[in-house]
Every structure is written in C-alpha cells, then in structure tokens.
XYZ file of C-alpha atoms in Angstrom:
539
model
C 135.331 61.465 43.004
C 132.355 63.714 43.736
C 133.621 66.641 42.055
C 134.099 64.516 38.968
C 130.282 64.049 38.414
C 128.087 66.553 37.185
C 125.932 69.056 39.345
C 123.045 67.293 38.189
C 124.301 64.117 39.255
C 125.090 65.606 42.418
C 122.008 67.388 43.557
C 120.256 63.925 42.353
C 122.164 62.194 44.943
C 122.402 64.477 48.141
C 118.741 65.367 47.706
C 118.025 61.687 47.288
C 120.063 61.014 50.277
C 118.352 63.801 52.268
C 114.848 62.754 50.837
C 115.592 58.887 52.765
C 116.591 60.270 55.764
C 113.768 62.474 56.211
C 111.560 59.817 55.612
C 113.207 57.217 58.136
C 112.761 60.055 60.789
C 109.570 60.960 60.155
C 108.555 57.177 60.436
C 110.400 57.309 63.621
C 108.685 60.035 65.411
C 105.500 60.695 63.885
C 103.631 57.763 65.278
C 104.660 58.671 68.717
C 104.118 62.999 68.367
C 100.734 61.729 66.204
C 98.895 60.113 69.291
C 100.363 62.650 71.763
C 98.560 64.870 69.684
C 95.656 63.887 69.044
C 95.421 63.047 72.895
C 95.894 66.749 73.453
C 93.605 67.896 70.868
C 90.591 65.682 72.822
C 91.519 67.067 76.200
C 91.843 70.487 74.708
C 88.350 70.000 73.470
C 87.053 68.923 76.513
C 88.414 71.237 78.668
C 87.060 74.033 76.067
C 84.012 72.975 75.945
C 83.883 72.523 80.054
C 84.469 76.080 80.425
C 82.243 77.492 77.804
C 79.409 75.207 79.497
C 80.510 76.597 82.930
C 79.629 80.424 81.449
C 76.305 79.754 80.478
C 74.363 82.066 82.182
C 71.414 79.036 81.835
C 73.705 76.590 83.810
C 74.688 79.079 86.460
C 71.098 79.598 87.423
C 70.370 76.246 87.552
C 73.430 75.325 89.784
C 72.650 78.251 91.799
C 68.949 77.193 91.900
C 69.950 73.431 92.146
C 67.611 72.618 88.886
C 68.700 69.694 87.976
C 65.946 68.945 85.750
C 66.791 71.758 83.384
C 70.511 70.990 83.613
C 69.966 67.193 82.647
C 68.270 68.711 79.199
C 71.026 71.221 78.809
C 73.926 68.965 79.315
C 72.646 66.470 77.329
C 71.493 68.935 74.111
C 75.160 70.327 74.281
C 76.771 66.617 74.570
C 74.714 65.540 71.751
C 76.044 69.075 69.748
C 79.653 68.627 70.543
C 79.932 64.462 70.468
C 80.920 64.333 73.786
C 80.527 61.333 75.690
C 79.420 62.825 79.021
C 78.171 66.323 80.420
C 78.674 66.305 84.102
C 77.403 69.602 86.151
C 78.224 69.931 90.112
C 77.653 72.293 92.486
C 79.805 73.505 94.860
C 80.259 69.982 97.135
C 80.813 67.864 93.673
C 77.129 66.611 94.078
C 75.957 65.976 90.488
C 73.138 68.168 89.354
C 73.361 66.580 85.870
C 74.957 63.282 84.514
C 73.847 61.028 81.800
C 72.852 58.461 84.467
C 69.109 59.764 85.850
C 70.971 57.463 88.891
C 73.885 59.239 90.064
C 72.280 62.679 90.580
C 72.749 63.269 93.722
C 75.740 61.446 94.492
C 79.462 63.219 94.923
C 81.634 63.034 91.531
C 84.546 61.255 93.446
C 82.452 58.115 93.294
C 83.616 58.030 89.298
C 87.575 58.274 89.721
C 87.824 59.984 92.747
C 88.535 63.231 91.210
C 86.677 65.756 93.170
C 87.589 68.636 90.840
C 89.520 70.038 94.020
C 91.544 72.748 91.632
C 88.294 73.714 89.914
C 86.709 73.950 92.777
C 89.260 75.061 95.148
C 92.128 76.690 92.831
C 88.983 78.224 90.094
C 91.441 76.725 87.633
C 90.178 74.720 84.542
C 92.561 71.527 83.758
C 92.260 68.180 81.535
C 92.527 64.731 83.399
C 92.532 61.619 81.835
C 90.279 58.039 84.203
C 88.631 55.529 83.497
C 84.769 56.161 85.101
C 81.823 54.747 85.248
C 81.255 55.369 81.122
C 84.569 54.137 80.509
C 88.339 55.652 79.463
C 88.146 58.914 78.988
C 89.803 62.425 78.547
C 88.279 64.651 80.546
C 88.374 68.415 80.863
C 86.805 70.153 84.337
C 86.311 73.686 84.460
C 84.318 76.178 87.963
C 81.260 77.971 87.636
C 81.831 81.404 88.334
C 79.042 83.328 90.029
C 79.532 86.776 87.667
C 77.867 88.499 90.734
C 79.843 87.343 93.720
C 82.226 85.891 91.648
C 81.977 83.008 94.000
C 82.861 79.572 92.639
C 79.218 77.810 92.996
C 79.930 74.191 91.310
C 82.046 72.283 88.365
C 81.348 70.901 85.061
C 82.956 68.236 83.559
C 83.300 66.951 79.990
C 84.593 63.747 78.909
C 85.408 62.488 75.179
C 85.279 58.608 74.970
C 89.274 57.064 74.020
C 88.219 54.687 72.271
C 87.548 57.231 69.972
C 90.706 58.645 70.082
C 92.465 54.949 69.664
C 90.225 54.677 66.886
C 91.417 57.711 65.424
C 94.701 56.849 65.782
C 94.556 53.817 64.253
C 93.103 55.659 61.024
C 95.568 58.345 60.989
C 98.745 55.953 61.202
C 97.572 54.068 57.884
C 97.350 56.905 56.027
C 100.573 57.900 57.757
C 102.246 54.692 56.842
C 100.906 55.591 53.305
C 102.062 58.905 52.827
C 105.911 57.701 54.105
C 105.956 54.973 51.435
C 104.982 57.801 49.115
C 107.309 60.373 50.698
C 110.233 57.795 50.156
C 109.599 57.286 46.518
C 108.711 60.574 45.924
C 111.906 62.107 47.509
C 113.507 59.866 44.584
C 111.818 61.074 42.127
C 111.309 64.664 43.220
C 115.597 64.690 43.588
C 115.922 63.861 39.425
C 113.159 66.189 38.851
C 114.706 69.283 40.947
C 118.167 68.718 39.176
C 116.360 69.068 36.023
C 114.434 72.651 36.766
C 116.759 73.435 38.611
C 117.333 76.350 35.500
C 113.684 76.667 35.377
C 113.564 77.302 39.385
C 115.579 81.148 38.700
C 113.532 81.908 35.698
C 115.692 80.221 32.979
C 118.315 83.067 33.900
C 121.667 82.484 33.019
C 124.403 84.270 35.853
C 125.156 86.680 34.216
C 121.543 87.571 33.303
C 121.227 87.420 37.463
C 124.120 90.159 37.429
C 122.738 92.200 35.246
C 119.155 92.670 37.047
C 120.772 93.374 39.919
C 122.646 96.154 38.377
C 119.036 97.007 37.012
C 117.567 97.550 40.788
C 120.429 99.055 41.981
C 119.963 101.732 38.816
C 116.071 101.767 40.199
C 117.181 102.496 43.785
C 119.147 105.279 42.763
C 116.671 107.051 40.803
C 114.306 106.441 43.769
C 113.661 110.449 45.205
C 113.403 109.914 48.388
C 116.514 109.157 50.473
C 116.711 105.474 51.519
C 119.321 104.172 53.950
C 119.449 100.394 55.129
C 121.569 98.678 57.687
C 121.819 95.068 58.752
C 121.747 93.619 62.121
C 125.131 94.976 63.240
C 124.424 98.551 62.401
C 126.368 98.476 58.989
C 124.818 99.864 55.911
C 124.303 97.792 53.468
C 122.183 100.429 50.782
C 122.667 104.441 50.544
C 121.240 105.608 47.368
C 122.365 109.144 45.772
C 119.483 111.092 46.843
C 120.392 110.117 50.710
C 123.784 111.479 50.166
C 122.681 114.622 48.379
C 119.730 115.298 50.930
C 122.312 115.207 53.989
C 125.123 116.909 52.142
C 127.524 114.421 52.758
C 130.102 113.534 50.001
C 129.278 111.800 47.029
C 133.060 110.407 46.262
C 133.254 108.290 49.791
C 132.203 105.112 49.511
C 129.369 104.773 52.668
C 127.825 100.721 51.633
C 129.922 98.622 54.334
C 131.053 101.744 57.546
C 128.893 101.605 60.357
C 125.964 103.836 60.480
C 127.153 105.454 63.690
C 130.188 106.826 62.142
C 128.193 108.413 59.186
C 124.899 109.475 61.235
C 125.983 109.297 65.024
C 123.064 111.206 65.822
C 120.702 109.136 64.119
C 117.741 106.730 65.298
C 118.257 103.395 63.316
C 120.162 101.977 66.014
C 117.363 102.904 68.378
C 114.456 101.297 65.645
C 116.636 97.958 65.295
C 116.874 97.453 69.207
C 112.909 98.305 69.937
C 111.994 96.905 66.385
C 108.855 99.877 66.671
C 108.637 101.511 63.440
C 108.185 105.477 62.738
C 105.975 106.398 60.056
C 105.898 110.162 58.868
C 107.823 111.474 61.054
C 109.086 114.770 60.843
C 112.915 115.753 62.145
C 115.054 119.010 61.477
C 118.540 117.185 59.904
C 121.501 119.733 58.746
C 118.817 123.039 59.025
C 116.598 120.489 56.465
C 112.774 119.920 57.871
C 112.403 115.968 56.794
C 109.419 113.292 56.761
C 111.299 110.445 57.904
C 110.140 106.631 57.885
C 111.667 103.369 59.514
C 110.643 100.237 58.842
C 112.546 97.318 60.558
C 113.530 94.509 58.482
C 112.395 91.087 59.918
C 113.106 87.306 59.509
C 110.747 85.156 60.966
C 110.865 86.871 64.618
C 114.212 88.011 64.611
C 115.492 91.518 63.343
C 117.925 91.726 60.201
C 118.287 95.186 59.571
C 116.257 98.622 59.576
C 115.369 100.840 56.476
C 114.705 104.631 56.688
C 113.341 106.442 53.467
C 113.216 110.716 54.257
C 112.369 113.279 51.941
C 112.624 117.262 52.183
C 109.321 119.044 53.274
C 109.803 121.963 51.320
C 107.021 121.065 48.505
C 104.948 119.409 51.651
C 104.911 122.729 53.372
C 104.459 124.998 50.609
C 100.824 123.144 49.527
C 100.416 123.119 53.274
C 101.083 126.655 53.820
C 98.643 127.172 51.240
C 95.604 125.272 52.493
C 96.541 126.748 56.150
C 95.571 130.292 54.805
C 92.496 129.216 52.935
C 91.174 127.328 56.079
C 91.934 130.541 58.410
C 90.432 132.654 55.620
C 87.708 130.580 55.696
C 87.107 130.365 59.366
C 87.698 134.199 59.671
C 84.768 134.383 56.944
C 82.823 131.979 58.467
C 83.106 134.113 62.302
C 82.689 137.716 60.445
C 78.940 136.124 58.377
C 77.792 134.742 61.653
C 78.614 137.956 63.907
C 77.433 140.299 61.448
C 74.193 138.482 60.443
C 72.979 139.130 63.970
C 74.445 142.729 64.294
C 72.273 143.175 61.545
C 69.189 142.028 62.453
C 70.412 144.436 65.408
C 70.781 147.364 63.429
C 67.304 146.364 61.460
C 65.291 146.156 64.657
C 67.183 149.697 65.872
C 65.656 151.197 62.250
C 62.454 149.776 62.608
C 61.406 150.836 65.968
C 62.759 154.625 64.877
C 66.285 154.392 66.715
C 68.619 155.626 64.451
C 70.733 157.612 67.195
C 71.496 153.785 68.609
C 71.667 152.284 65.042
C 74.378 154.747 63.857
C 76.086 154.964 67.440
C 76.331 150.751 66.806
C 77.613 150.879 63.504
C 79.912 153.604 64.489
C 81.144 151.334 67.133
C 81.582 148.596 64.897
C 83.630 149.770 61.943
C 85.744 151.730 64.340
C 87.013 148.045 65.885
C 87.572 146.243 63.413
C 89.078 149.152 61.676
C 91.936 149.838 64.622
C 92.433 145.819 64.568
C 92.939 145.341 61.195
C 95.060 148.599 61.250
C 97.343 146.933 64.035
C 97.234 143.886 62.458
C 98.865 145.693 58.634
C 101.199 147.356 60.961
C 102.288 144.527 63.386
C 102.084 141.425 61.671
C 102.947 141.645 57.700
C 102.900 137.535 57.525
C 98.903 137.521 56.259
C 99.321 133.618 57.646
C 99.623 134.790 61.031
C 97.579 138.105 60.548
C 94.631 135.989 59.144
C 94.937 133.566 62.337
C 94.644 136.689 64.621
C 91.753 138.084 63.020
C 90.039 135.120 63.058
C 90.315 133.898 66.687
C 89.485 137.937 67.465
C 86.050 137.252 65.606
C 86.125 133.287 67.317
C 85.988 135.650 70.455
C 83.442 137.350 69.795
C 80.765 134.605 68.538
C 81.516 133.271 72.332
C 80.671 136.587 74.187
C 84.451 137.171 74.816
C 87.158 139.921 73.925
C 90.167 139.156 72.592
C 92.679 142.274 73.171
C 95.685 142.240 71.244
C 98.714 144.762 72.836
C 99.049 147.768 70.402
C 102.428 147.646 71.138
C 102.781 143.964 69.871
C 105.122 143.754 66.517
C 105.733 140.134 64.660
C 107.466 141.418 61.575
C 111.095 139.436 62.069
C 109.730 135.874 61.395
C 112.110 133.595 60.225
C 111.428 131.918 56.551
C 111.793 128.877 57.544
C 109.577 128.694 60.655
C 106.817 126.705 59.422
C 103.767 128.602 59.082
C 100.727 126.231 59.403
C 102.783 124.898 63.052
C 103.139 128.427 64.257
C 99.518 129.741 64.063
C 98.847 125.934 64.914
C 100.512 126.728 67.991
C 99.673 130.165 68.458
C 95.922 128.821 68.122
C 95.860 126.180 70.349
C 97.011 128.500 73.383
C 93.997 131.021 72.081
C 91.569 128.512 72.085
C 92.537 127.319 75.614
C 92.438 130.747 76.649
C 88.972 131.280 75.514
C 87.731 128.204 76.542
C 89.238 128.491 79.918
C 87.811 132.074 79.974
C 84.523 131.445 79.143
C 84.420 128.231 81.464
C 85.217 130.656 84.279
C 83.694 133.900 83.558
C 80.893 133.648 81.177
C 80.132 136.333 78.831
C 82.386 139.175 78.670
C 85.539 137.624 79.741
C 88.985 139.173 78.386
C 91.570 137.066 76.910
C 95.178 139.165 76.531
C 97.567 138.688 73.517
C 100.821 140.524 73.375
C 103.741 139.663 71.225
C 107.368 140.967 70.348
C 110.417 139.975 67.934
C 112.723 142.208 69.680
C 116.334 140.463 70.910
C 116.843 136.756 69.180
C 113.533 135.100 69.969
C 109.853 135.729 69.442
C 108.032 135.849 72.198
C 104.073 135.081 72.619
C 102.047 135.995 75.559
C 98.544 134.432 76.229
C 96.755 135.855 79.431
C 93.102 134.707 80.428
C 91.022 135.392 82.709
C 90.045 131.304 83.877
C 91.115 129.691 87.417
C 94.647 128.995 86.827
C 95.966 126.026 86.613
C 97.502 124.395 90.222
C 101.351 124.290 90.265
C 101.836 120.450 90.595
C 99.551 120.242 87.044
C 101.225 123.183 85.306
C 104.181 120.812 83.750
C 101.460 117.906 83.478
C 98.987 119.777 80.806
C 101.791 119.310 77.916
C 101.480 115.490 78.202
C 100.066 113.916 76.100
C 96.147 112.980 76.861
C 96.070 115.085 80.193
C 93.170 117.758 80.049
C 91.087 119.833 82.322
C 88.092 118.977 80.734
C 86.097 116.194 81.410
C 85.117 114.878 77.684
C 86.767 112.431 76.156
C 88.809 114.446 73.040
C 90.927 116.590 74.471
C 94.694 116.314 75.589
C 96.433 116.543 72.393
C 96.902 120.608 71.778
C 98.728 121.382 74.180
C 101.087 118.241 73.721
C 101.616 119.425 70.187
C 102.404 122.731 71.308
C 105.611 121.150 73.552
C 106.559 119.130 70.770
C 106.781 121.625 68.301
C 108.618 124.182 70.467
C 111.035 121.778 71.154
C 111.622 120.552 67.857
C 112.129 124.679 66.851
C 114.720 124.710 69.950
C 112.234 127.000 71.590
C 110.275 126.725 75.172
C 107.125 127.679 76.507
C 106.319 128.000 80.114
C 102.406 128.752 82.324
C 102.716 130.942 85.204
C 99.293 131.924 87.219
C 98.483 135.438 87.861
C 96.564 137.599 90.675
C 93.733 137.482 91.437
C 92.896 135.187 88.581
C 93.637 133.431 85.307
C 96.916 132.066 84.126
C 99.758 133.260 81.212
C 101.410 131.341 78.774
C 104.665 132.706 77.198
C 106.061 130.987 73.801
C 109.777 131.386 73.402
C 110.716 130.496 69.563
C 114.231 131.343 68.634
C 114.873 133.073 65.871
C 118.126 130.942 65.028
C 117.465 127.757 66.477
C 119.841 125.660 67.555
C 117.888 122.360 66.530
C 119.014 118.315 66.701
C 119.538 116.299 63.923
C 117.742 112.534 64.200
C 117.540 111.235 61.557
C-alpha cells in the first residue's frame, strides 16, 4: 500500500509520524530533566560562588584574624552582587564570623540544619546540600578556606540561593515549555509537507545524475592533486589513492588499490599506527623506496570516534634544492660575517704595530696571517670539493677564532666521495652542531686558547667524522642521555635539541654516531654515515 503512494506522500507521513512522537516524549521528560536542572544549575552556583568567596585573600585574613566586622560587609556586598540569599563565613569550629543575622554570630552553623560542613571542614572538599534553615529552603553550596601559607583548612563558607526562586523559575520555564510543545506538534506537521517539498531544493536542485557527475568532477580534481594522497577507513582499507601516490611509490598503475587493505600495499607504513593513537604528523620527513618525502597524516574524525586516516607526501627534491641553496648563502654569510669581525681587529692590530714604528711585528703578523688561512683554504680545495661543506668548515674555523679557540682540521682528512643524495643543509647541520658543542664545551673548560680537533675520511663504505675537544668529558651513565631530546649540560633554558637532531638524522641516513672520553681530558665524537644506506621506508 505504502509503496503505492508517492515519495512525497511518504516522507509527509513518516516525518509527520516522527514529528508526534518526538513531541509526546519531549512532553514526557522535559518537565522532570527541566527542574532537575535547574536545581543543579542553583547548587552549581552556589557551590561556585562558595569557593571563589573561600579564596579571597580579604576573607582569609579576616577568618584568620576572626574580623567579623569586615566579613559581615564582605559577605553581604558579594550576596547583594551575586543574588544570593545568604553569605555564611566560619572558622575552623563552624562558629559564624558572618551571617545575615547581626544575631547568630557567634553561634555554631549546626544550629541552622545541623550541617556542620564536616567534609569542608574535615575532607577540604567543596559539595552542594540542599535544608531548610533559619532563612528558609534552600540550595546550598559549602566550600574550606584554605590557608595558602600552611595550607591549613582555617574555616567554611557557605552560600545559599532561596528555592522559592528556583520553584518560581520553574513554574515560568514549564509555560513556555508547554508553549513551545504545542508549537513543536503543529510545526512537525507542517515542517513534514514543507521538507517533502524542498526536498529537491535541500541537494541544490541537482538531479542524480547531476550528483554523479560532480563526483566524477572531484575525483578528476583529486587526481590532478600533486601531492600523493592516500586515505583509509576505520578498518585499514583504502578508500582514495590518487595517481600521483602510485607514481611517487612506484607501484603499478594497472592494479586496482581503492578497496585492499593498506597493510598489504604499504606494510611498512604508519597509518595504522596514526588511526590507533589518532596523533597527527605534520611535515614529516621519511626516506620511502630511496625517495626523501614530506609526509602528513591527518586522522579523520566523527564526533569523537575515528573513521579513517589521510596521508598527503610529496618528493623533497625541489624542497632541498632551494634549501641547499639558502644553506650556502647563510654559511657564506656567517663565514663573512666571522672573517669582517676577526680582521677588523687584526687591523687595528696591524695599525697600532705601524704607528708606534713596529713594522718587524706588523709584517711578522701579517705574514702569520695569510700563511693560515692560506694552508686552510688550500686543504680545504684539496679535501673537501663540496663548497657546502667546505664553506661550513671555514666558517666554524673563523667561529673559532672570534672565541679565542683553534680549530685544527687533520691534513690528512679527505671528504671528496659524498653521496648526491645525502642532503646537504642536514650534513653540515650535523657536522655543525658537534663543532659548536665542541667549542662551547672547550671554551667552558679551558678558556682562551683551547684546541678543538676535526679529522675526517671517505675511505671503505662510510664517512666518518671525528670531533675531539678539549672540555671535561661527559660521565658514562650521561653519554647515551645527551641525544635525547631536551637533555643538556648547560644550565639555560634553550638548549637540548642539537644533539637530538644529530641522532635523528643519522638514523634516518642508516648511519650512527657514538662519544667516547679521552685522557687526560675532553671527549670525541665519531659520525658514521654510510655511503649506501640501507634506510626504512614509513610512510
């Protein structure tokens, strides 16, 4: 019979239906849930406004002074404020201090209902109680004093809210309530022929097959998208893989990947772990098939609960090209900035040696001079071809000497075999960091004149980097410690993050780097970095 009538007809009807029943529960419960409410809400109050009475710092002196004068004033000013109908402030032995009665100071609060306020007082728990006192029915909400010194609970204070009020209240809300049923009633009528009718207008006058074809449209859009996107529901099965996932992680464009589980196409991958801890990972970078990618994860929620995950990844070859870029113009920069400020005072140095008619020392210093730099920036042409990593070298070599340090480089050292995919800006990152904690260390220790050792190789399959300075050491049960992230040896806030970058990296590359002390003094860091590394795809 039912199928016979229209859809119109239908919806009319079960939304009509569903429109009466809703409004015969509603009148069912709502009175009842209305005043439990409201009840609440007043105790709530009360019990909120005990407590932030309790913290005044004006109402703990005067319980701890026993002022009751100045409490009386207070209690009543913030009654008055909040509408309450009572103020009530005791000290530790529920005497009143304050009450709106000049009569009952003095006199225990148990003489009202016999609460003595034994969990405020006992427990230092606030809690709502409803009695009938000696200003008639009402909820009431008790909260301790807390002396922020001793932390010693030194008295009570309790505020009451008059329910009549609340009956009152009720009494208001349930016509209006009443009202709005009748309404709901013939509205659910009337809003059941009017849904029927927009029910076209609802999906934007689209007919289905216009719905089909936008669809097709986004899925078009999704596949133009560059970046890689991957989605999966709840159970781990994707549900989108556009074409520039599939070509990014050379897998095979013919299979057909929307409906397989996601463990069976990426077993090594992370969405599984992103849909149980429902964290999300923003930028972040993992090696996939020998590709370096910027990886995001966004879980997909519904209400609270967790539907699905989606990852969008793209290649970091044009990332690490403008990267590679700005790393040499900052090192440039800071090698610049190192060379102005050391020669600046070598030649006020060289001025002063003029002036006062020492040329012997002048030429002897300038002699000195070129010949340094000259035999480091010879090793450096010879040793290290990469200008990235040259340019790092010369710069923390300059870095050393602005602090009053040496930095000696091994004239055996030779970095020539880098690989071309080892990312440059992380390497001298790396390198850097363990230079800079040399120095620092170094100069921490030592003071002025200090040596800091640098020797490297690319003979055999890795490259190896060795850091020696000249500091305390570091103690053995801290030596694994120091790559955590936050843990430092010094004692400003700031610090804690280089050499945690270092660990991540260098595990990341498949690499290792390990701190040994040495005698008498001073510790050594060794970088492993393989030349082929064997690195984990999660993506």
């Amino acid at each position: 019979m039912l199928r016979k009538l229209k859809l119109k007809t239908r919806m009319i009807l079960a939304l009509g239906l569903v429109g009466a029943m809703q409004t015969l529960l509603i009148g069912g419960f709502a009175g009842y849930y209305l005043s439990e409410s409201l009840y609440e809400q007043i105790g709530q109050r009360a019990l909120m406004v005990a407590k932030t009475v309790a913290a005044m710092p004006a109402v703990i002196d005067g319980v701890r002074e026993g002022d009751s004068p100045a409490l009386m004033a207070l209690s009543q000013r913030v009654a008055e404020t909040n509408q309450a109908l009572f103020i009530v402030i005791g000290d530790r032995d529920a005497i009143r201090l304050a009450h709106p009665d000049p009569n009952r100071i003095g006199h225990s609060m148990g003489d009202d209902d016999g609460d003595y306020g034994i969990r405020a007082l006992k427990q230092g728990e606030g809690y709502v109680s409803r009695a009938v006192g000696s200003l008639g029915d009402s909820m009431r909400g008790k909260a301790p004093i807390v002396d922020p010194t001793s932390r010693d609970i030194i008295g009570i204070v309790s505020v009451g809210y008059s329910l009549d009020q609340v009956l009152a209240s009720i009494r208001r809300y349930e016509l209006v309530l009443y009202g709005v049923l009748g309404l709901m009633l013939v509205g659910s009528v009337l809003a059941a022929v009017l849904i029927a009718g927009r029910f076209k207008r609802a999906i934007f006058g689209l007919e289905p097959e216009e719905i089909a074809r936008l669809f097709e449209e986004q899925a078009a859009t999704l596949q133009s998208v560059r970046e890689g996107i991957i989605a999966i529901d709840r159970e781990g099965t994707i549900t989108t893989f556009n074409r520039t996932a599939i070509e990014n992680l050379g897998l095979d464009p013919d299979i057909q990947l929307t409906g397989r589980a996601i463990s069976a196409v990426l077993p090594d991958g992370e969405l599984m772990s992103v849909l149980e801890s429902g964290e999300p990972d923003f930028d972040k970078e993992v090696w996939f098939r020998g590709q370096q990618m910027v990886v995001n994860r966004l879980p997909v929620r519904q209400g609270d609960d967790i539907i699905g995950v989606v990852s969008s990844f793209r290649r970091r070859d044009e990332l690490d090209q403008i990267s590679q870029q700005l790393t040499r113009i900052m090192e440039y920069a800071d090698t610049l900035r190192s060379q102005t400020h050391e020669y600046s005072n070598k030649l006020h140095t060289i001025a002063g040696l003029i002036q006062i008619d020492a040329k012997d020392e002048a030429l002897a210093l300038i002699g000195n001079e070129v010949s340094d730099h000259q035999a480091l920036i010879h090793l450096l042409l010879e040793a290290v071809p990469d200008p990235v990593i040259a340019g790092c070298l010369l710069g923390k070599y300059n870095r050393a000497r602005e602090m009053g340090l040496r930095l000696d480089i091994d004239p055996d050292s030779q970095m020539s075999d880098v690989p071309a995919d080892l990312p440059r800006d992380q390497l001298v990152s790396v390198l850097g960091n363990l230079i800079d904690n040399a120095l620092e260390a170094t100069r921490q220790y030592r003071g002025a004149g200090g040596r800091v050792s640098l020797s490297m190789t690319d003979l055999g399959h890795d490259l190896i980097f060795e850091v020696e300075d000249q500091g305390p050491g570091i103690p053995e049960d801290q030596q694994e410690r120091i790559f955590e992230r936050g843990v430092s040896s010094k004692e400003h806030a700031g610090h804690g993050i280089g050499l945690f970058l270092v660990r991540q990296f260098v595990e990341r590359w498949g690499g290792s780097v390990t701190v040994e002390n040495l005698k008498p003094e001073g510790s050594r860091f060794t970088l492993y970095l393989p030349k082929d590394p064997g690195r984990q795809d999660h993506l």
